[in-house]
Amino acid sequence: EQSIEVGVFETHHAGIATAGFAFDWCDVAVCTNVTYEHIGHLGTASLAEMVELKRSLVERAKYAAILNADDDHCLAMIPFVSAQRICLASIDKSAADLAKLSDKDRYFCVIENTGGEDRIVIHDRESSLDVMAVNEIPATFDGAAKFNVINAMQAIAACHAEGVDPGVIRMAMKTFAMSAENTPWRLNFYEDLPFRVLVDFAHNPDGLRRVAEFTDGLNVDGRKIVVFSGFRSETQIRMMCEAVATHYDHYVVKNYGMPEYAIGKSKLGDEEINGLMTKYLTGADVQQDQITVISDEMEAVSHSLEMASGSDLVVLLLGYTGLEVIEEYIEAFRSGESMPANPA
């Protein structure tokens, strides 16, 4: 007979703002970061208000709060934590550095280099647990996807708080890979085309910056072509353009394809958005001839696939329209058929 030992709930800040919580408390709460996302929507006018909104989850933890110590906004939550314990996870800081940040009962999840290998280690009171090497976790792409390294560390720290056996943690981390089946629209590579394609749902400045850092570390002999869009506000658009500028060789600017009902839909018109994106890209040292503006999302995808050659990498940062049909488009391109009609 099977029974549930642990339930894991993604508690999105938009859900908290619009519907509240589905529970009064939890054993362990994890806050991965606070970024410039949905500012000006959901009743949040500043990063400080977004910190307060996300902190409301951390405040409901009874046993442990897991915080990203590389994010200053997460660190600012420490005084408000009432959980018995705090775990600070960090890629950049040592356990000794983290010990200076809080006097509460805490433990630390850090990266330590042993024999030239980066390993995830938990320091808990007087003991330390060498969990595993970073490159044993497929989702980190040998450590190149740093955002997934810290995500994995916080997941490991949460499991440790719940008393999960380290062997089980290792098995779970080693057998979970990023793919269209496991993590649709999150670092999905398509390798069986004449060139490489990477699909991701990064749609805010922080997400675009992290994907750009990831693709910077990839070995690409040809061009790096990015297809992306901006929306919500002029400030958001400027920050998104600055996040991708100079990281790619060609920029295909498109509309986001966000449905009318979606939270945080931009009040700017499509032509205005495209004009702002061109303005801020050129203002960030991107040449005009490196920019192609194609408003329709799937036409932009088709154009990027058709302009790519064997040694190129095409990075598709898609909106809702693209995510719904990208598999069809890639399959059509693979088979040499005409692209499917764009959904209404």
GROMACS .gro file of C-alpha atoms in nm:
model
  344
    1GLU     CA    1   0.000   0.000   0.000
    2GLN     CA    2   0.138   0.337  -0.101
    3SER     CA    3   0.120   0.646   0.116
    4ILE     CA    4   0.225   1.007   0.073
    5GLU     CA    5   0.518   1.109   0.291
    6VAL     CA    6   0.588   1.457   0.155
    7GLY     CA    7   0.381   1.696  -0.054
    8VAL     CA    8   0.558   1.964  -0.260
    9PHE     CA    9   0.357   2.269  -0.364
   10GLU     CA   10   0.472   2.545  -0.598
   11THR     CA   11   0.329   2.856  -0.436
   12HIS     CA   12   0.355   3.124  -0.702
   13HIS     CA   13   0.353   3.487  -0.597
   14ALA     CA   14   0.074   3.562  -0.845
   15GLY     CA   15  -0.141   3.295  -0.682
   16ILE     CA   16  -0.068   3.435  -0.337
   17ALA     CA   17  -0.160   3.786  -0.449
   18THR     CA   18  -0.481   3.689  -0.624
   19ALA     CA   19  -0.611   3.390  -0.425
   20GLY     CA   20  -0.411   3.368  -0.103
   21PHE     CA   21  -0.280   3.041   0.038
   22ALA     CA   22  -0.422   2.690   0.014
   23PHE     CA   23  -0.271   2.611   0.355
   24ASP     CA   24  -0.210   2.788   0.686
   25TRP     CA   25   0.141   2.652   0.745
   26CYS     CA   26   0.403   2.420   0.600
   27ASP     CA   27   0.697   2.228   0.742
   28VAL     CA   28   0.954   2.370   0.499
   29ALA     CA   29   0.939   2.678   0.277
   30VAL     CA   30   1.180   2.762  -0.006
   31CYS     CA   31   1.232   3.106  -0.160
   32THR     CA   32   1.452   3.087  -0.469
   33ASN     CA   33   1.480   3.458  -0.553
   34VAL     CA   34   1.305   3.791  -0.588
   35THR     CA   35   1.335   3.960  -0.927
   36TYR     CA   36   1.187   4.247  -1.124
   37GLU     CA   37   0.882   4.046  -1.230
   38HIS     CA   38   0.518   4.156  -1.214
   39ILE     CA   39   0.621   4.489  -1.063
   40GLY     CA   40   0.333   4.728  -1.124
   41HIS     CA   41   0.086   4.440  -1.124
   42LEU     CA   42  -0.076   4.228  -0.854
   43GLY     CA   43  -0.070   4.521  -0.613
   44THR     CA   44   0.312   4.536  -0.605
   45ALA     CA   45   0.463   4.869  -0.703
   46SER     CA   46   0.824   4.799  -0.601
   47LEU     CA   47   1.075   4.524  -0.534
   48ALA     CA   48   1.029   4.587  -0.162
   49GLU     CA   49   0.661   4.502  -0.192
   50MET     CA   50   0.744   4.189  -0.395
   51VAL     CA   51   0.984   4.084  -0.119
   52GLU     CA   52   0.703   4.123   0.133
   53LEU     CA   53   0.466   3.921  -0.086
   54LYS     CA   54   0.711   3.632  -0.130
   55ARG     CA   55   0.813   3.652   0.234
   56SER     CA   56   0.458   3.568   0.335
   57LEU     CA   57   0.530   3.209   0.230
   58VAL     CA   58   0.854   3.189   0.427
   59GLU     CA   59   0.672   3.320   0.733
   60ARG     CA   60   0.441   3.015   0.723
   61ALA     CA   61   0.722   2.762   0.764
   62LYS     CA   62   0.720   2.580   1.098
   63TYR     CA   63   1.038   2.374   1.081
   64ALA     CA   64   1.275   2.521   0.822
   65ALA     CA   65   1.306   2.809   0.576
   66ILE     CA   66   1.542   2.754   0.282
   67LEU     CA   67   1.678   3.083   0.144
   68ASN     CA   68   1.900   3.167  -0.152
   69ALA     CA   69   2.188   3.346   0.018
   70ASP     CA   70   2.313   3.478  -0.318
   71ASP     CA   71   1.998   3.691  -0.341
   72ASP     CA   72   2.001   3.997  -0.114
   73HIS     CA   73   1.622   4.012  -0.114
   74CYS     CA   74   1.602   3.658   0.022
   75LEU     CA   75   1.858   3.743   0.291
   76ALA     CA   76   1.640   4.036   0.395
   77MET     CA   77   1.373   3.782   0.498
   78ILE     CA   78   1.587   3.632   0.777
   79PRO     CA   79   1.456   3.857   1.060
   80PHE     CA   80   1.099   3.760   0.974
   81VAL     CA   81   1.152   3.382   0.982
   82SER     CA   82   0.982   3.209   1.275
   83ALA     CA   83   1.070   2.854   1.166
   84GLN     CA   84   1.288   2.653   1.401
   85ARG     CA   85   1.573   2.651   1.151
   86ILE     CA   86   1.709   2.845   0.855
   87CYS     CA   87   1.914   2.700   0.571
   88LEU     CA   88   2.121   2.939   0.364
   89ALA     CA   89   2.222   2.804   0.025
   90SER     CA   90   2.496   2.968  -0.179
   91ILE     CA   91   2.708   2.902  -0.485
   92ASP     CA   92   2.950   3.183  -0.408
   93LYS     CA   93   2.976   3.198  -0.028
   94SER     CA   94   3.144   2.954   0.210
   95ALA     CA   95   2.983   2.806   0.518
   96ALA     CA   96   3.201   3.037   0.730
   97ASP     CA   97   3.072   3.340   0.537
   98LEU     CA   98   2.711   3.229   0.576
   99ALA     CA   99   2.753   3.172   0.950
  100LYS     CA  100   2.801   3.548   0.990
  101LEU     CA  101   2.462   3.627   0.837
  102SER     CA  102   2.231   3.480   1.102
  103ASP     CA  103   2.245   3.377   1.468
  104LYS     CA  104   1.939   3.153   1.441
  105ASP     CA  105   1.959   2.775   1.438
  106ARG     CA  106   2.082   2.729   1.086
  107TYR     CA  107   2.259   2.502   0.844
  108PHE     CA  108   2.428   2.572   0.513
  109CYS     CA  109   2.433   2.424   0.165
  110VAL     CA  110   2.743   2.532  -0.028
  111ILE     CA  111   2.976   2.442  -0.312
  112GLU     CA  112   3.319   2.313  -0.217
  113ASN     CA  113   3.592   2.216  -0.459
  114THR     CA  114   3.755   1.884  -0.383
  115GLY     CA  115   4.020   1.745  -0.615
  116GLY     CA  116   3.920   1.991  -0.885
  117GLU     CA  117   3.553   1.891  -0.865
  118ASP     CA  118   3.271   2.116  -0.742
  119ARG     CA  119   3.063   1.930  -0.485
  120ILE     CA  120   2.745   2.017  -0.295
  121VAL     CA  121   2.806   1.998   0.078
  122ILE     CA  122   2.566   2.051   0.369
  123HIS     CA  123   2.711   2.183   0.695
  124ASP     CA  124   2.468   2.113   0.979
  125ARG     CA  125   2.581   2.198   1.331
  126GLU     CA  126   2.899   1.999   1.395
  127SER     CA  127   2.869   1.767   1.097
  128SER     CA  128   2.907   1.797   0.722
  129LEU     CA  129   2.748   1.589   0.446
  130ASP     CA  130   2.912   1.566   0.106
  131VAL     CA  131   2.599   1.511  -0.102
  132MET     CA  132   2.725   1.484  -0.459
  133ALA     CA  133   2.921   1.649  -0.740
  134VAL     CA  134   2.751   1.924  -0.935
  135ASN     CA  135   2.831   1.752  -1.264
  136GLU     CA  136   2.638   1.445  -1.148
  137ILE     CA  137   2.316   1.648  -1.178
  138PRO     CA  138   2.207   1.651  -1.545
  139ALA     CA  139   1.985   1.958  -1.497
  140THR     CA  140   2.293   2.171  -1.424
  141PHE     CA  141   2.459   2.089  -1.760
  142ASP     CA  142   2.792   2.025  -1.585
  143GLY     CA  143   2.742   2.337  -1.376
  144ALA     CA  144   2.693   2.573  -1.672
  145ALA     CA  145   2.329   2.639  -1.576
  146LYS     CA  146   2.407   2.812  -1.247
  147PHE     CA  147   2.040   2.890  -1.183
  148ASN     CA  148   1.974   2.516  -1.179
  149VAL     CA  149   2.273   2.458  -0.953
  150ILE     CA  150   2.123   2.682  -0.683
  151ASN     CA  151   1.776   2.535  -0.748
  152ALA     CA  152   1.917   2.185  -0.696
  153MET     CA  153   2.098   2.296  -0.381
  154GLN     CA  154   1.780   2.437  -0.230
  155ALA     CA  155   1.586   2.123  -0.321
  156ILE     CA  156   1.858   1.913  -0.157
  157ALA     CA  157   1.850   2.136   0.152
  158ALA     CA  158   1.472   2.102   0.177
  159CYS     CA  159   1.495   1.724   0.153
  160HIS     CA  160   1.764   1.726   0.420
  161ALA     CA  161   1.532   1.923   0.647
  162GLU     CA  162   1.264   1.657   0.598
  163GLY     CA  163   1.508   1.377   0.681
  164VAL     CA  164   1.521   1.225   0.333
  165ASP     CA  165   1.800   0.968   0.301
  166PRO     CA  166   2.103   1.113   0.115
  167GLY     CA  167   2.106   0.811  -0.115
  168VAL     CA  168   1.751   0.888  -0.225
  169ILE     CA  169   1.843   1.252  -0.283
  170ARG     CA  170   2.139   1.150  -0.501
  171MET     CA  171   1.930   0.906  -0.705
  172ALA     CA  172   1.661   1.168  -0.767
  173MET     CA  173   1.911   1.433  -0.872
  174LYS     CA  174   2.108   1.197  -1.098
  175THR     CA  175   1.803   1.066  -1.283
  176PHE     CA  176   1.623   1.397  -1.349
  177ALA     CA  177   1.715   1.560  -1.681
  178MET     CA  178   1.591   1.872  -1.856
  179SER     CA  179   1.382   1.773  -2.158
  180ALA     CA  180   1.061   1.856  -2.338
  181GLU     CA  181   0.901   1.564  -2.153
  182ASN     CA  182   1.029   1.643  -1.800
  183THR     CA  183   1.060   2.021  -1.807
  184PRO     CA  184   0.864   2.150  -2.106
  185TRP     CA  185   0.988   2.493  -2.222
  186ARG     CA  186   1.275   2.501  -1.972
  187LEU     CA  187   1.618   2.450  -2.134
  188ASN     CA  188   1.486   2.212  -2.399
  189PHE     CA  189   1.752   2.132  -2.661
  190TYR     CA  190   1.664   1.998  -3.005
  191GLU     CA  191   1.977   1.831  -3.139
  192ASP     CA  192   1.844   1.641  -3.442
  193LEU     CA  193   1.814   1.946  -3.667
  194PRO     CA  194   2.079   2.082  -3.906
  195PHE     CA  195   2.171   2.315  -3.615
  196ARG     CA  196   2.102   2.330  -3.243
  197VAL     CA  197   1.783   2.482  -3.104
  198LEU     CA  198   1.725   2.581  -2.743
  199VAL     CA  199   1.371   2.655  -2.625
  200ASP     CA  200   1.304   2.834  -2.298
  201PHE     CA  201   1.022   3.032  -2.137
  202ALA     CA  202   1.249   3.306  -1.995
  203HIS     CA  203   1.027   3.614  -2.006
  204ASN     CA  204   1.169   3.865  -1.759
  205PRO     CA  205   1.505   4.045  -1.725
  206ASP     CA  206   1.647   3.799  -1.474
  207GLY     CA  207   1.545   3.497  -1.680
  208LEU     CA  208   1.688   3.642  -2.002
  209ARG     CA  209   2.013   3.730  -1.824
  210ARG     CA  210   2.053   3.381  -1.683
  211VAL     CA  211   1.984   3.213  -2.019
  212ALA     CA  212   2.237   3.450  -2.181
  213GLU     CA  213   2.498   3.354  -1.921
  214PHE     CA  214   2.423   2.988  -1.990
  215THR     CA  215   2.454   3.020  -2.368
  216ASP     CA  216   2.776   3.221  -2.324
  217GLY     CA  217   2.930   2.906  -2.182
  218LEU     CA  218   2.824   2.683  -2.472
  219ASN     CA  219   3.068   2.588  -2.747
  220VAL     CA  220   2.910   2.741  -3.058
  221ASP     CA  221   3.122   2.768  -3.373
  222GLY     CA  222   2.858   2.960  -3.569
  223ARG     CA  223   2.619   3.237  -3.479
  224LYS     CA  224   2.398   3.264  -3.175
  225ILE     CA  225   2.053   3.377  -3.287
  226VAL     CA  226   1.801   3.476  -3.021
  227VAL     CA  227   1.426   3.521  -3.066
  228PHE     CA  228   1.266   3.713  -2.783
  229SER     CA  229   0.999   3.964  -2.691
  230GLY     CA  230   0.929   4.238  -2.441
  231PHE     CA  231   0.610   4.333  -2.263
  232ARG     CA  232   0.442   4.479  -1.954
  233SER     CA  233   0.622   4.814  -1.924
  234GLU     CA  234   0.891   5.027  -2.084
  235THR     CA  235   1.116   4.971  -1.783
  236GLN     CA  236   1.075   4.595  -1.817
  237ILE     CA  237   1.148   4.613  -2.190
  238ARG     CA  238   1.463   4.819  -2.133
  239MET     CA  239   1.591   4.575  -1.870
  240MET     CA  240   1.517   4.275  -2.095
  241CYS     CA  241   1.706   4.427  -2.387
  242GLU     CA  242   2.001   4.511  -2.166
  243ALA     CA  243   1.999   4.151  -2.038
  244VAL     CA  244   2.047   4.001  -2.385
  245ALA     CA  245   2.249   4.273  -2.559
  246THR     CA  246   2.598   4.172  -2.683
  247HIS     CA  247   2.542   3.806  -2.588
  248TYR     CA  248   2.413   3.707  -2.933
  249ASP     CA  249   2.500   3.766  -3.296
  250HIS     CA  250   2.147   3.829  -3.422
  251TYR     CA  251   1.827   3.937  -3.249
  252VAL     CA  252   1.481   3.856  -3.382
  253VAL     CA  253   1.230   4.080  -3.205
  254LYS     CA  254   0.872   3.958  -3.182
  255ASN     CA  255   0.552   4.007  -2.988
  256TYR     CA  256   0.491   3.800  -2.678
  257GLY     CA  257   0.165   3.634  -2.775
  258MET     CA  258   0.013   3.680  -2.431
  259PRO     CA  259  -0.361   3.602  -2.406
  260GLU     CA  260  -0.598   3.878  -2.307
  261TYR     CA  261  -0.684   3.716  -1.974
  262ALA     CA  262  -0.323   3.678  -1.857
  263ILE     CA  263  -0.205   3.859  -1.547
  264GLY     CA  264   0.033   4.143  -1.616
  265LYS     CA  265  -0.056   4.184  -1.985
  266SER     CA  266   0.119   4.483  -2.134
  267LYS     CA  267  -0.078   4.801  -2.188
  268LEU     CA  268   0.161   4.897  -2.467
  269GLY     CA  269   0.071   4.836  -2.830
  270ASP     CA  270   0.262   4.582  -3.038
  271GLU     CA  271   0.426   4.842  -3.263
  272GLU     CA  272   0.522   5.051  -2.961
  273ILE     CA  273   0.680   4.748  -2.792
  274ASN     CA  274   0.882   4.656  -3.101
  275GLY     CA  275   1.000   5.015  -3.139
  276LEU     CA  276   1.112   5.027  -2.777
  277MET     CA  277   1.297   4.697  -2.811
  278THR     CA  278   1.487   4.823  -3.114
  279LYS     CA  279   1.563   5.148  -2.934
  280TYR     CA  280   1.702   4.980  -2.624
  281LEU     CA  281   1.895   4.713  -2.814
  282THR     CA  282   2.075   4.971  -3.026
  283GLY     CA  283   2.130   5.178  -2.713
  284ALA     CA  284   2.306   4.877  -2.562
  285ASP     CA  285   2.562   4.844  -2.846
  286VAL     CA  286   2.364   4.613  -3.075
  287GLN     CA  287   2.397   4.718  -3.440
  288GLN     CA  288   2.083   4.789  -3.641
  289ASP     CA  289   2.173   4.521  -3.898
  290GLN     CA  290   2.180   4.263  -3.616
  291ILE     CA  291   1.810   4.321  -3.546
  292THR     CA  292   1.513   4.176  -3.734
  293VAL     CA  293   1.163   4.281  -3.626
  294ILE     CA  294   0.884   4.031  -3.700
  295SER     CA  295   0.572   4.096  -3.495
  296ASP     CA  296   0.403   3.759  -3.537
  297GLU     CA  297   0.564   3.512  -3.297
  298MET     CA  298   0.554   3.203  -3.515
  299GLU     CA  299   0.669   3.393  -3.823
  300ALA     CA  300   0.966   3.504  -3.613
  301VAL     CA  301   1.035   3.141  -3.520
  302SER     CA  302   1.012   3.032  -3.886
  303HIS     CA  303   1.248   3.311  -3.991
  304SER     CA  304   1.507   3.219  -3.730
  305LEU     CA  305   1.503   2.852  -3.829
  306GLU     CA  306   1.535   2.936  -4.198
  307MET     CA  307   1.826   3.177  -4.145
  308ALA     CA  308   2.029   2.934  -3.933
  309SER     CA  309   2.306   2.709  -4.066
  310GLY     CA  310   2.479   2.396  -3.940
  311SER     CA  311   2.703   2.547  -3.675
  312ASP     CA  312   2.453   2.799  -3.536
  313LEU     CA  313   2.255   2.797  -3.213
  314VAL     CA  314   1.898   2.928  -3.225
  315VAL     CA  315   1.762   3.036  -2.887
  316LEU     CA  316   1.382   3.058  -2.886
  317LEU     CA  317   1.249   3.249  -2.584
  318LEU     CA  318   0.883   3.195  -2.648
  319GLY     CA  319   0.556   3.345  -2.533
  320TYR     CA  320   0.227   3.164  -2.492
  321THR     CA  321   0.155   3.130  -2.864
  322GLY     CA  322   0.492   2.976  -2.940
  323LEU     CA  323   0.483   2.736  -2.649
  324GLU     CA  324   0.155   2.592  -2.772
  325VAL     CA  325   0.283   2.495  -3.116
  326ILE     CA  326   0.664   2.489  -3.109
  327GLU     CA  327   0.681   2.109  -3.135
  328GLU     CA  328   0.475   2.125  -3.454
  329TYR     CA  329   0.699   2.393  -3.604
  330ILE     CA  330   1.020   2.208  -3.527
  331GLU     CA  331   0.879   1.880  -3.660
  332ALA     CA  332   0.765   2.055  -3.979
  333PHE     CA  333   1.110   2.206  -4.027
  334ARG     CA  334   1.275   1.871  -3.956
  335SER     CA  335   1.064   1.695  -4.218
  336GLY     CA  336   1.090   1.973  -4.477
  337GLU     CA  337   0.718   2.041  -4.473
  338SER     CA  338   0.561   2.384  -4.473
  339MET     CA  339   0.517   2.542  -4.134
  340PRO     CA  340   0.174   2.496  -3.969
  341ALA     CA  341  -0.068   2.783  -3.980
  342ASN     CA  342  -0.030   3.020  -3.687
  343PRO     CA  343  -0.308   2.952  -3.431
  344ALA     CA  344  -0.574   3.218  -3.406
   0.00000   0.00000   0.00000
